[in-house]
RNA sequence: GGUCUCGUGGCCGAGCGGUUAGGCAGAGGUCUGCAAAACCUUGUACAGCGGUUCGAAUCCGCUCGAGACCUCCA
């Protein structure tokens, strides 16, 4: 299998040749959602970014185990007075069992992902289902002398760690700066140093979600789950760890430190971080109050949405930017994406109707090579898409009879667009109609026949009336030289 | 305050030392009964000021502006 893939590694801040630890197997871990609310446009970015990575790695022949966790314990509320668990807080507010809240939002998250055509990961472990593994890992770190206990909570000793391993290698931070600049937060008095992080937290009486441990009844620290579950399912060392840039510090930095101590080695070979989605130039975030839920984007039911945008429009829009760049949402940009996507998908359909020619006016093999080259260059989907649009123009011009392609080139195009548009970019045509297609087909054919007769009689009034009335029902009629066609417009 | 990233034509967004990115919108044309779609033609942009270089959007410095992280966050 040929592999010319290059990945930008946050750890080195450089593009590096992708060489898996145990080719052809690839282990990939991506930080998943905290299920205490609906997924918004910001969540779509990592999901789609790493879906693209997953799809492409598989496409070029790797056997990928893709692990994306569900965080359902342990994230503390910064603004809550007692550092209350987000899930527990939500549960209390809504008078539900915590796991009921978790299940509800997991279901909705999965539904959203399905709409976006994001493939399910190989394993979707819940943090709450891996408390034992996390406790074992914490014990391990404690045994090695890198943890200290205060009031039943256990903290990681960053200063001690830094003596043997630089802390901050991923985010480029220096421990001296961290010492000087970490803000004062409540509950910090239990720590020796402000940048120390919790491995285990003792539960306060009001905490509903709690588990027994050697130290106290409580819950694992925020960063433990990813280290423990990554190790359990992908091994002490694995290839790719992904997540949003905002998780780089402290979350991923803490993961690196924990795993280093627990297993004596760097757990991750390639760190990948997707950039943020912005709205009017500002990061979209739940706590910032400017998040647009995916549901709202899909339905257009939001004050900032001029219209509904289909999941595929959102997906295509995200893929039109490189994953390491910020991406700014606006109605104008989304509408442009919608039209572009439509053009791409239509041309992909058109390939199947192309008539074979004697000669080829376009170099399809070269187009194919360019598409792979773009993807191999750190998953550059915007360039890939630009190349595909070059092909779109060719396809349409062959379809117009203004250029020609030989049979084998048309076959090559079919494979190329099938591979890239559907398999790799994960786009798909919106499904239209439901169940009674045969009936609709028949009715439409009759209507188009009537209109054809009207046109033959030069009864333009009747012909236009049919077209206009159907347009009101979102059915668009197009006259081509081979007769009229119709389609339902979203 | 510290660390870091970014500023590209009307909009989104690639490129990162020398060739058209691409999409959307706009303009003109071909086709069409009229449309729509499609095709052809059309834009010469890289925050500002210096510097390096034969040559800079691309490298360096400064200025201005925006953003991220430093605290849960995708």
Coordinates of C-alpha atoms (C1' of nucleotides) in Angstrom, one line a residue:
Chain A
X1 CA 0.0 0.0 0.0
X2 CA 1.2 3.4 -1.0
X3 CA 1.3 6.0 1.8
X4 CA 2.5 9.6 1.1
X5 CA 0.4 11.1 3.9
X6 CA 1.9 14.0 5.8
X7 CA 0.3 15.2 9.0
X8 CA 0.8 18.4 10.9
X9 CA 1.9 17.4 14.4
X10 CA 1.1 19.9 17.0
X11 CA 3.9 18.5 19.1
X12 CA 6.6 19.5 16.6
X13 CA 4.6 22.2 14.9
X14 CA 5.6 20.7 11.7
X15 CA 4.2 18.5 9.0
X16 CA 5.6 15.0 9.4
X17 CA 5.4 11.9 7.3
X18 CA 2.7 9.7 8.7
X19 CA 4.3 6.4 9.8
X20 CA 2.0 4.3 12.0
X21 CA 3.5 2.4 14.9
X22 CA 2.2 -0.9 13.6
X23 CA 1.2 -0.4 10.0
X24 CA -1.3 -1.1 8.6
X25 CA -3.0 -0.6 11.9
X26 CA -3.8 2.9 13.1
X27 CA -5.0 3.9 16.6
X28 CA -6.8 7.2 16.8
X29 CA -8.3 8.8 19.8
X30 CA -10.5 12.0 19.7
X31 CA -11.9 13.9 22.6
X32 CA -15.7 13.6 22.3
X33 CA -18.5 15.6 23.7
X34 CA -19.5 16.3 27.2
X35 CA -23.1 15.3 27.1
X36 CA -24.9 18.0 29.1
X37 CA -26.4 19.9 26.2
X38 CA -27.2 19.7 22.5
X39 CA -24.4 19.8 20.0
X40 CA -23.8 23.1 18.3
X41 CA -21.9 24.1 15.2
X42 CA -18.7 24.2 17.1
X43 CA -19.0 20.5 17.8
X44 CA -19.5 19.7 14.2
X45 CA -16.0 20.8 13.4
X46 CA -13.9 18.2 15.2
X47 CA -16.5 15.5 14.4
X48 CA -16.2 16.3 10.7
X49 CA -12.5 16.9 10.7
X50 CA -11.7 13.6 12.3
X51 CA -14.4 11.9 10.3
X52 CA -12.4 13.0 7.2
X53 CA -9.2 11.7 8.7
X54 CA -10.9 8.4 9.6
X55 CA -12.4 8.0 6.1
X56 CA -9.2 8.9 4.3
X57 CA -7.0 6.7 6.4
X58 CA -9.3 3.8 5.7
X59 CA -9.6 4.7 2.0
X60 CA -5.8 4.5 1.5
X61 CA -5.7 1.1 3.1
X62 CA -5.2 1.5 6.9
X63 CA -7.0 -0.5 9.4
X64 CA -8.2 2.1 11.8
X65 CA -9.5 1.8 15.3
X66 CA -11.2 5.1 16.1
X67 CA -12.0 5.8 19.7
X68 CA -14.1 8.8 20.6
X69 CA -15.2 9.1 24.2
X70 CA -18.4 10.3 25.8
X71 CA -17.6 12.5 28.7
X72 CA -20.4 11.9 31.3
X73 CA -18.5 12.6 34.5
X74 CA -15.9 14.7 36.0
X75 CA -16.0 18.1 34.2
X76 CA -16.2 20.7 36.9
X77 CA -18.2 23.8 36.5
X78 CA -15.8 26.7 36.7
X79 CA -18.5 29.1 37.7
X80 CA -20.3 26.8 40.1
X81 CA -19.6 27.6 43.7
X82 CA -18.6 24.2 44.8
X83 CA -17.1 22.8 41.6
X84 CA -20.2 20.8 40.8
X85 CA -20.2 18.2 38.1
X86 CA -21.9 19.5 35.0
X87 CA -24.0 16.4 34.4
X88 CA -25.0 16.3 38.1
X89 CA -26.0 19.9 38.0
X90 CA -28.1 19.5 34.9
X91 CA -29.7 16.4 36.5
X92 CA -30.7 18.3 39.6
X93 CA -32.0 21.2 37.6
X94 CA -34.3 19.0 35.5
X95 CA -35.1 16.5 38.2
X96 CA -33.7 13.6 36.3
X97 CA -31.3 10.8 37.0
X98 CA -27.8 11.8 35.8
X99 CA -27.7 8.8 33.5
X100 CA -31.0 9.8 32.0
X101 CA -29.5 13.2 31.1
X102 CA -26.5 11.4 29.6
X103 CA -28.6 9.0 27.6
X104 CA -30.9 11.8 26.3
X105 CA -28.0 13.9 25.0
X106 CA -26.0 11.0 23.7
X107 CA -29.0 10.0 21.6
X108 CA -29.3 13.5 20.3
X109 CA -25.6 13.8 19.6
X110 CA -25.6 10.5 17.6
X111 CA -28.6 11.6 15.6
X112 CA -26.9 14.9 14.7
X113 CA -23.7 13.0 13.7
X114 CA -25.8 10.7 11.5
X115 CA -27.4 13.7 9.9
X116 CA -23.9 15.1 9.2
X117 CA -22.9 11.7 7.7
X118 CA -20.2 11.4 10.4
X119 CA -19.3 7.7 10.7
X120 CA -19.7 6.2 14.1
X121 CA -16.3 5.6 15.7
X122 CA -15.1 2.0 16.3
X123 CA -15.5 2.4 20.1
X124 CA -17.4 5.1 22.0
X125 CA -16.5 4.6 25.6
X126 CA -18.2 6.4 28.4
X127 CA -16.1 7.8 31.2
X128 CA -18.5 6.6 33.7
X129 CA -18.0 3.0 32.5
X130 CA -14.3 3.2 33.1
X131 CA -14.0 4.4 36.6
X132 CA -12.0 1.3 37.6
X133 CA -9.4 1.9 34.8
X134 CA -9.1 5.5 35.9
X135 CA -8.6 4.6 39.5
X136 CA -5.9 2.0 38.5
X137 CA -4.1 4.6 36.6
X138 CA -4.3 7.1 39.4
X139 CA -2.9 4.5 41.8
X140 CA -0.1 3.9 39.4
X141 CA 0.8 7.5 39.3
X142 CA 0.6 7.7 43.1
X143 CA 2.9 4.7 43.4
X144 CA 5.4 6.4 41.2
X145 CA 5.4 9.3 43.6
X146 CA 3.9 12.0 41.3
X147 CA 0.7 12.5 43.2
X148 CA -0.1 13.9 46.6
X149 CA -3.3 13.7 48.6
X150 CA -5.1 16.5 50.2
X151 CA -8.5 16.0 52.1
X152 CA -9.3 12.9 50.1
X153 CA -8.4 14.4 46.7
X154 CA -5.4 13.5 44.8
X155 CA -3.4 16.0 42.7
X156 CA -0.7 15.6 40.1
X157 CA 2.6 17.2 41.1
X158 CA 3.5 19.2 38.0
X159 CA 6.6 20.7 39.5
X160 CA 8.1 17.3 40.2
X161 CA 7.1 16.1 36.8
X162 CA 8.8 19.0 35.2
X163 CA 12.1 18.0 36.8
X164 CA 12.4 15.0 34.5
X165 CA 10.0 15.8 31.7
X166 CA 9.2 19.3 30.3
X167 CA 5.6 20.2 31.1
X168 CA 4.0 22.2 28.4
X169 CA 5.7 20.7 25.3
X170 CA 2.5 20.6 23.4
X171 CA 1.2 24.1 24.1
X172 CA 4.6 25.7 24.2
X173 CA 4.2 26.9 27.7
X174 CA 7.0 27.1 30.2
X175 CA 6.5 26.1 33.8
X176 CA 7.9 29.4 35.1
X177 CA 5.2 31.3 33.2
X178 CA 2.6 29.0 34.4
X179 CA 3.7 29.5 38.0
X180 CA 3.6 33.2 37.5
X181 CA 0.4 33.5 35.6
X182 CA -2.1 30.9 36.6
X183 CA -5.2 32.7 37.9
X184 CA -6.5 32.4 41.3
X185 CA -9.4 29.9 41.5
X186 CA -11.4 28.7 44.4
X187 CA -10.4 25.3 45.7
X188 CA -6.8 26.0 44.8
X189 CA -5.7 25.9 48.4
X190 CA -5.6 22.1 48.3
X191 CA -2.9 22.3 45.7
X192 CA 0.8 22.8 46.3
X193 CA 1.0 24.7 43.0
X194 CA -1.7 26.3 41.0
X195 CA -0.9 24.4 37.9
X196 CA -1.3 21.0 39.5
X197 CA -4.3 19.2 38.3
X198 CA -6.7 16.8 40.0
X199 CA -6.4 13.1 39.5
X200 CA -9.2 12.3 41.9
X201 CA -11.7 14.6 43.5
X202 CA -13.5 13.9 46.8
X203 CA -17.2 14.3 46.3
X204 CA -19.0 17.0 48.3
X205 CA -22.2 15.9 49.9
X206 CA -24.4 17.4 47.1
X207 CA -22.6 15.4 44.4
X208 CA -24.8 12.7 43.0
X209 CA -22.3 11.0 40.8
X210 CA -19.7 9.4 43.0
X211 CA -17.6 6.2 43.2
X212 CA -15.6 4.6 46.0
X213 CA -11.8 4.8 45.8
X214 CA -8.7 4.3 48.0
X215 CA -8.8 8.0 48.7
X216 CA -12.4 9.0 49.1
X217 CA -15.9 8.7 47.6
X218 CA -15.6 10.9 44.6
X219 CA -14.9 11.1 41.0
X220 CA -11.9 11.0 38.6
X221 CA -10.1 14.2 37.6
X222 CA -11.0 15.9 34.4
X223 CA -8.1 14.6 32.3
X224 CA -8.0 11.0 33.5
X225 CA -10.7 9.5 31.3
X226 CA -8.9 10.2 28.0
X227 CA -5.6 8.8 29.2
X228 CA -7.2 5.7 30.8
X229 CA -9.5 4.9 27.9
X230 CA -7.0 5.7 25.2
X231 CA -4.6 3.3 26.9
X232 CA -7.2 0.6 27.4
X233 CA -8.4 0.5 23.8
X234 CA -5.3 1.7 21.8
X235 CA -2.4 0.7 24.0
X236 CA 0.2 2.6 25.9
X237 CA 1.4 4.1 22.6
X238 CA -0.9 5.0 19.7
X239 CA -0.7 7.0 16.6
X240 CA -3.1 9.9 16.5
X241 CA -4.8 11.9 19.2
X242 CA -7.2 14.6 18.1
X243 CA -9.4 17.3 19.5
X244 CA -10.2 21.0 19.5
X245 CA -7.4 23.5 19.9
X246 CA -9.0 24.8 23.0
X247 CA -8.2 21.4 24.6
X248 CA -4.5 21.7 24.1
X249 CA -4.0 23.3 27.4
X250 CA -4.5 22.1 30.0
X251 CA -6.3 19.0 29.0
X252 CA -3.9 17.4 26.5
X253 CA -0.9 18.6 28.4
X254 CA -2.2 16.9 31.4
X255 CA -2.8 13.7 29.4
X256 CA 0.8 13.7 28.2
X257 CA 2.1 14.0 31.7
X258 CA -0.2 11.4 33.2
X259 CA 0.6 8.8 30.6
X260 CA 4.3 9.6 30.7
X261 CA 4.4 8.8 34.4
X262 CA 2.0 5.9 34.3
X263 CA 3.5 4.1 31.3
X264 CA 6.9 5.6 31.1
X265 CA 6.5 6.7 27.6
X266 CA 4.9 9.3 25.3
X267 CA 1.5 7.9 24.6
X268 CA 0.8 9.8 21.4
X269 CA 2.8 10.0 18.2
X270 CA 0.8 12.6 16.3
X271 CA -1.3 15.3 18.0
X272 CA -3.9 16.9 15.7
X273 CA -6.0 19.9 16.6
X274 CA -8.8 21.4 14.7
X275 CA -9.3 25.2 14.9
X276 CA -12.4 26.9 16.3
X277 CA -15.6 27.9 14.6
X278 CA -16.3 31.6 15.0
X279 CA -19.5 33.6 14.7
X280 CA -18.9 37.3 13.7
X281 CA -15.3 36.7 14.5
X282 CA -15.7 35.4 18.0
X283 CA -15.4 31.8 19.1
X284 CA -18.6 30.0 19.3
X285 CA -19.0 28.5 22.7
X286 CA -21.7 27.3 25.0
X287 CA -20.5 29.5 27.9
X288 CA -20.2 32.5 25.6
X289 CA -23.9 32.2 24.8
X290 CA -23.4 32.5 21.0
X291 CA -23.6 28.9 20.1
X292 CA -26.0 27.8 17.4
X293 CA -27.3 24.3 18.0
X294 CA -27.1 22.0 15.0
X295 CA -30.8 21.4 15.3
X296 CA -31.3 25.2 14.9
X297 CA -29.0 25.3 11.9
X298 CA -30.8 22.4 10.2
X299 CA -34.2 24.0 10.7
X300 CA -33.3 27.6 10.4
X301 CA -35.0 28.2 13.8
X302 CA -32.6 30.7 15.2
X303 CA -32.6 34.5 15.1
X304 CA -29.2 34.6 13.3
X305 CA -30.2 32.0 10.6
X306 CA -31.9 33.5 7.5
X307 CA -32.9 30.1 6.4
X308 CA -32.5 26.4 7.1
X309 CA -29.2 24.8 6.1
X310 CA -29.1 21.1 5.4
X311 CA -26.6 19.0 7.3
X312 CA -24.7 18.4 4.1
X313 CA -24.4 22.2 3.5
X314 CA -22.9 22.5 7.0
X315 CA -20.5 19.6 6.3
X316 CA -19.4 21.0 2.9
X317 CA -18.9 24.4 4.4
X318 CA -16.7 23.0 7.1
X319 CA -14.7 20.9 4.5
X320 CA -14.2 24.0 2.4
X321 CA -11.8 25.3 5.1
X322 CA -8.6 23.7 6.2
X323 CA -9.1 22.2 9.6
X324 CA -6.3 24.2 11.2
X325 CA -7.9 27.6 10.2
X326 CA -10.6 29.3 12.0
X327 CA -13.9 29.3 10.2
X328 CA -16.4 32.1 10.3
X329 CA -20.1 31.4 10.0
X330 CA -22.4 33.7 8.2
X331 CA -25.5 33.3 6.2
X332 CA -23.8 34.6 3.0
X333 CA -21.0 32.0 3.3
X334 CA -23.4 29.2 4.0
X335 CA -25.6 30.1 1.1
X336 CA -22.5 30.1 -1.1
X337 CA -21.6 26.6 0.2
X338 CA -25.2 25.4 -0.4
X339 CA -25.0 26.4 -4.1
X340 CA -21.5 25.1 -4.6
X341 CA -22.4 21.7 -3.0
X342 CA -25.4 21.5 -5.3
X343 CA -23.2 22.0 -8.3
X344 CA -20.7 19.4 -7.2
X345 CA -23.3 16.8 -6.5
X346 CA -25.2 17.4 -9.8
X347 CA -22.0 17.0 -11.8
X348 CA -21.3 13.8 -9.9
X349 CA -24.6 12.6 -11.1
X350 CA -24.0 13.8 -14.6
X351 CA -20.9 11.6 -15.0
X352 CA -23.2 8.6 -15.4
X353 CA -25.0 10.2 -18.4
X354 CA -21.9 11.2 -20.3
X355 CA -21.6 9.9 -23.8
X356 CA -18.3 8.4 -24.7
X357 CA -16.1 10.1 -27.2
X358 CA -13.2 9.2 -29.5
X359 CA -10.7 11.4 -27.8
X360 CA -10.1 12.9 -24.3
X361 CA -9.8 16.6 -23.9
X362 CA -8.9 16.5 -20.3
X363 CA -6.3 14.6 -18.2
X364 CA -8.4 12.7 -15.7
X365 CA -5.4 10.8 -14.2
X366 CA -3.7 14.1 -13.5
X367 CA -6.8 15.4 -11.7
X368 CA -6.9 12.2 -9.7
X369 CA -3.3 12.6 -8.7
X370 CA -3.9 16.2 -7.6
X371 CA -6.8 15.1 -5.4
X372 CA -4.7 12.6 -3.6
X373 CA -1.8 15.0 -3.3
X374 CA -4.1 17.5 -1.7
X375 CA -5.4 15.0 0.8
X376 CA -2.0 13.6 1.5
X377 CA -0.9 17.2 2.4
X378 CA -2.4 17.2 5.9
X379 CA -5.9 16.5 4.7
X380 CA -6.2 19.6 2.6
X381 CA -9.9 19.3 1.8
X382 CA -10.3 22.8 0.3
X383 CA -7.7 22.1 -2.3
X384 CA -9.3 18.7 -3.0
X385 CA -12.6 20.4 -3.5
X386 CA -11.1 23.0 -5.8
X387 CA -9.7 20.2 -7.9
X388 CA -13.0 18.5 -8.0
X389 CA -14.6 21.7 -9.2
X390 CA -12.2 21.9 -12.1
X391 CA -13.5 18.4 -13.0
X392 CA -17.0 19.7 -12.6
X393 CA -16.5 22.2 -15.4
X394 CA -15.1 19.4 -17.6
X395 CA -17.9 17.1 -16.9
X396 CA -20.5 19.8 -17.7
X397 CA -18.8 20.7 -20.9
X398 CA -18.6 17.1 -22.1
X399 CA -22.3 16.8 -21.2
X400 CA -22.9 19.9 -23.3
X401 CA -21.2 18.3 -26.2
X402 CA -18.4 20.9 -26.2
X403 CA -15.7 18.5 -25.3
X404 CA -15.2 14.8 -25.2
X405 CA -13.8 12.0 -23.0
X406 CA -12.9 8.4 -23.9
X407 CA -14.6 5.6 -22.2
X408 CA -11.8 4.7 -19.8
X409 CA -11.6 8.4 -18.7
X410 CA -15.3 8.5 -18.0
X411 CA -14.8 5.3 -15.9
X412 CA -11.9 6.9 -14.1
X413 CA -14.1 9.9 -13.4
X414 CA -16.8 7.8 -12.0
X415 CA -14.4 6.1 -9.6
X416 CA -12.7 9.3 -8.7
X417 CA -15.9 11.2 -7.8
X418 CA -17.4 8.3 -6.1
X419 CA -14.3 7.9 -4.0
X420 CA -13.8 11.5 -3.2
X421 CA -17.2 13.0 -3.0
X422 CA -19.0 10.2 -1.2
X423 CA -16.4 8.0 0.5
X424 CA -13.7 10.5 1.5
X425 CA -15.5 13.9 1.9
X426 CA -18.5 12.0 3.1
X427 CA -21.0 14.0 1.1
X428 CA -24.3 12.7 0.0
X429 CA -27.3 13.8 -2.0
X430 CA -30.3 14.9 0.1
X431 CA -33.0 12.3 0.0
X432 CA -36.1 13.4 -1.7
X433 CA -39.5 11.8 -1.6
X434 CA -40.6 8.9 0.6
X435 CA -42.1 5.6 -0.4
X436 CA -44.5 6.8 -3.1
X437 CA -41.8 7.6 -5.7
X438 CA -43.5 5.5 -8.3
X439 CA -46.7 7.4 -7.9
X440 CA -45.0 10.8 -8.0
X441 CA -43.0 9.8 -11.0
X442 CA -46.1 8.8 -12.9
X443 CA -48.0 12.0 -12.0
X444 CA -45.0 14.1 -13.0
X445 CA -44.6 12.3 -16.3
X446 CA -48.2 13.0 -17.1
X447 CA -47.8 16.7 -16.2
X448 CA -44.7 17.0 -18.3
X449 CA -46.4 15.3 -21.2
X450 CA -49.2 17.9 -21.0
X451 CA -46.7 20.7 -20.9
X452 CA -44.9 19.3 -23.9
X453 CA -48.1 19.3 -25.9
X454 CA -48.7 22.9 -24.9
X455 CA -45.3 23.8 -26.0
X456 CA -45.7 22.1 -29.3
X457 CA -48.9 24.1 -29.8
X458 CA -46.9 27.2 -28.8
X459 CA -49.3 27.7 -25.9
X460 CA -46.7 29.4 -23.8
X461 CA -49.3 30.6 -21.2
X462 CA -50.2 27.0 -20.4
X463 CA -46.6 25.8 -20.4
X464 CA -45.5 28.6 -18.1
X465 CA -48.5 28.2 -15.8
X466 CA -47.5 24.5 -15.3
X467 CA -43.9 25.5 -14.6
X468 CA -44.9 28.3 -12.2
X469 CA -47.4 26.3 -10.3
X470 CA -45.0 23.5 -9.8
X471 CA -42.3 25.9 -8.8
X472 CA -44.6 27.0 -5.9
X473 CA -44.4 23.4 -4.8
X474 CA -40.6 23.5 -5.0
X475 CA -40.6 21.4 -8.1
X476 CA -38.2 22.9 -10.6
X477 CA -38.7 22.2 -14.3
X478 CA -35.8 22.5 -16.7
X479 CA -36.1 22.2 -20.4
X480 CA -33.1 20.5 -22.0
X481 CA -32.6 19.5 -25.6
X482 CA -33.6 15.9 -24.6
X483 CA -36.8 17.0 -23.1
X484 CA -37.9 18.4 -19.7
X485 CA -36.6 17.2 -16.4
X486 CA -37.8 17.9 -12.9
X487 CA -36.4 17.9 -9.4
X488 CA -37.6 18.8 -5.9
X489 CA -35.8 21.7 -4.5
X490 CA -35.0 21.7 -0.8
Chain B
rG1 C1' -0.1 40.8 32.2
rG2 C1' 2.1 36.0 29.9
rU3 C1' 2.0 32.4 25.6
rC4 C1' 0.5 31.9 20.7
rU5 C1' -2.2 32.5 16.1
rC6 C1' -4.1 35.4 12.3
rG7 C1' -5.1 39.9 9.0
rU8 C1' -6.0 37.7 1.1
rG9 C1' -10.6 40.8 -4.2
rG10 C1' -18.2 42.2 -2.5
rC11 C1' -18.5 37.3 0.9
rC12 C1' -16.2 32.4 2.3
rG13 C1' -11.6 30.5 1.7
rA14 C1' -6.6 28.1 -0.5
rG15 C1' -1.6 29.4 -1.4
rC16 C1' 3.3 30.8 2.1
rG17 C1' 9.7 33.3 -2.4
rG18 C1' 8.8 33.7 -9.2
rU19 C1' 2.9 30.1 -12.7
rU20 C1' -5.2 31.2 -12.9
rA21 C1' -6.5 28.5 -6.4
rG22 C1' -11.6 27.2 -5.9
rG23 C1' -16.8 28.3 -4.5
rC24 C1' -20.7 32.1 -4.1
rA25 C1' -22.2 36.9 -5.7
rG26 C1' -21.6 40.7 -9.9
rA27 C1' -20.8 42.0 -15.4
rG28 C1' -21.0 40.5 -20.7
rG29 C1' -22.0 36.5 -24.2
rU30 C1' -23.8 31.4 -26.2
rC31 C1' -28.1 28.3 -25.8
rU32 C1' -33.6 28.8 -25.0
rG33 C1' -40.5 30.7 -27.1
rC34 C1' -39.2 32.9 -22.2
rA35 C1' -36.8 31.0 -18.1
rA36 C1' -33.7 27.7 -15.4
rA37 C1' -29.4 25.0 -15.8
rA38 C1' -24.9 24.6 -18.4
rC39 C1' -20.8 26.6 -21.1
rC40 C1' -17.4 30.8 -22.5
rU41 C1' -15.4 35.6 -21.2
rU42 C1' -14.6 39.1 -17.2
rG43 C1' -12.0 40.9 -11.5
rU44 C1' -5.5 41.3 -10.7
rA45 C1' -6.6 41.0 -4.0
rC46 C1' -3.0 39.9 -0.3
rA47 C1' -3.7 45.5 6.9
rG48 C1' 0.2 49.7 7.0
rC49 C1' 5.4 51.1 7.0
rG50 C1' 10.4 49.7 6.5
rG51 C1' 14.1 45.8 5.4
rU52 C1' 16.3 41.1 3.0
rU53 C1' 16.2 39.4 -2.3
rC54 C1' 17.2 39.7 -9.3
rG55 C1' 12.1 38.9 -7.4
rA56 C1' 7.6 38.8 -1.5
rA57 C1' 0.9 38.0 -0.3
rU58 C1' 4.7 34.4 0.9
rC59 C1' 11.1 35.7 4.8
rC60 C1' 12.7 39.6 8.9
rG61 C1' 11.4 44.1 11.9
rC62 C1' 8.0 47.7 13.6
rU63 C1' 2.9 49.7 13.8
rC64 C1' -2.2 49.0 13.7
rG65 C1' -6.3 45.5 14.1
rA66 C1' -8.6 40.7 15.3
rG67 C1' -8.8 36.1 17.8
rA68 C1' -7.4 31.8 20.9
rC69 C1' -5.2 29.8 25.3
rC70 C1' -3.6 30.9 30.4
rU71 C1' -10.4 28.4 34.0
rC72 C1' -15.1 24.1 32.0
rC73 C1' -15.1 24.6 26.7
rA74 C1' -14.9 21.2 20.2

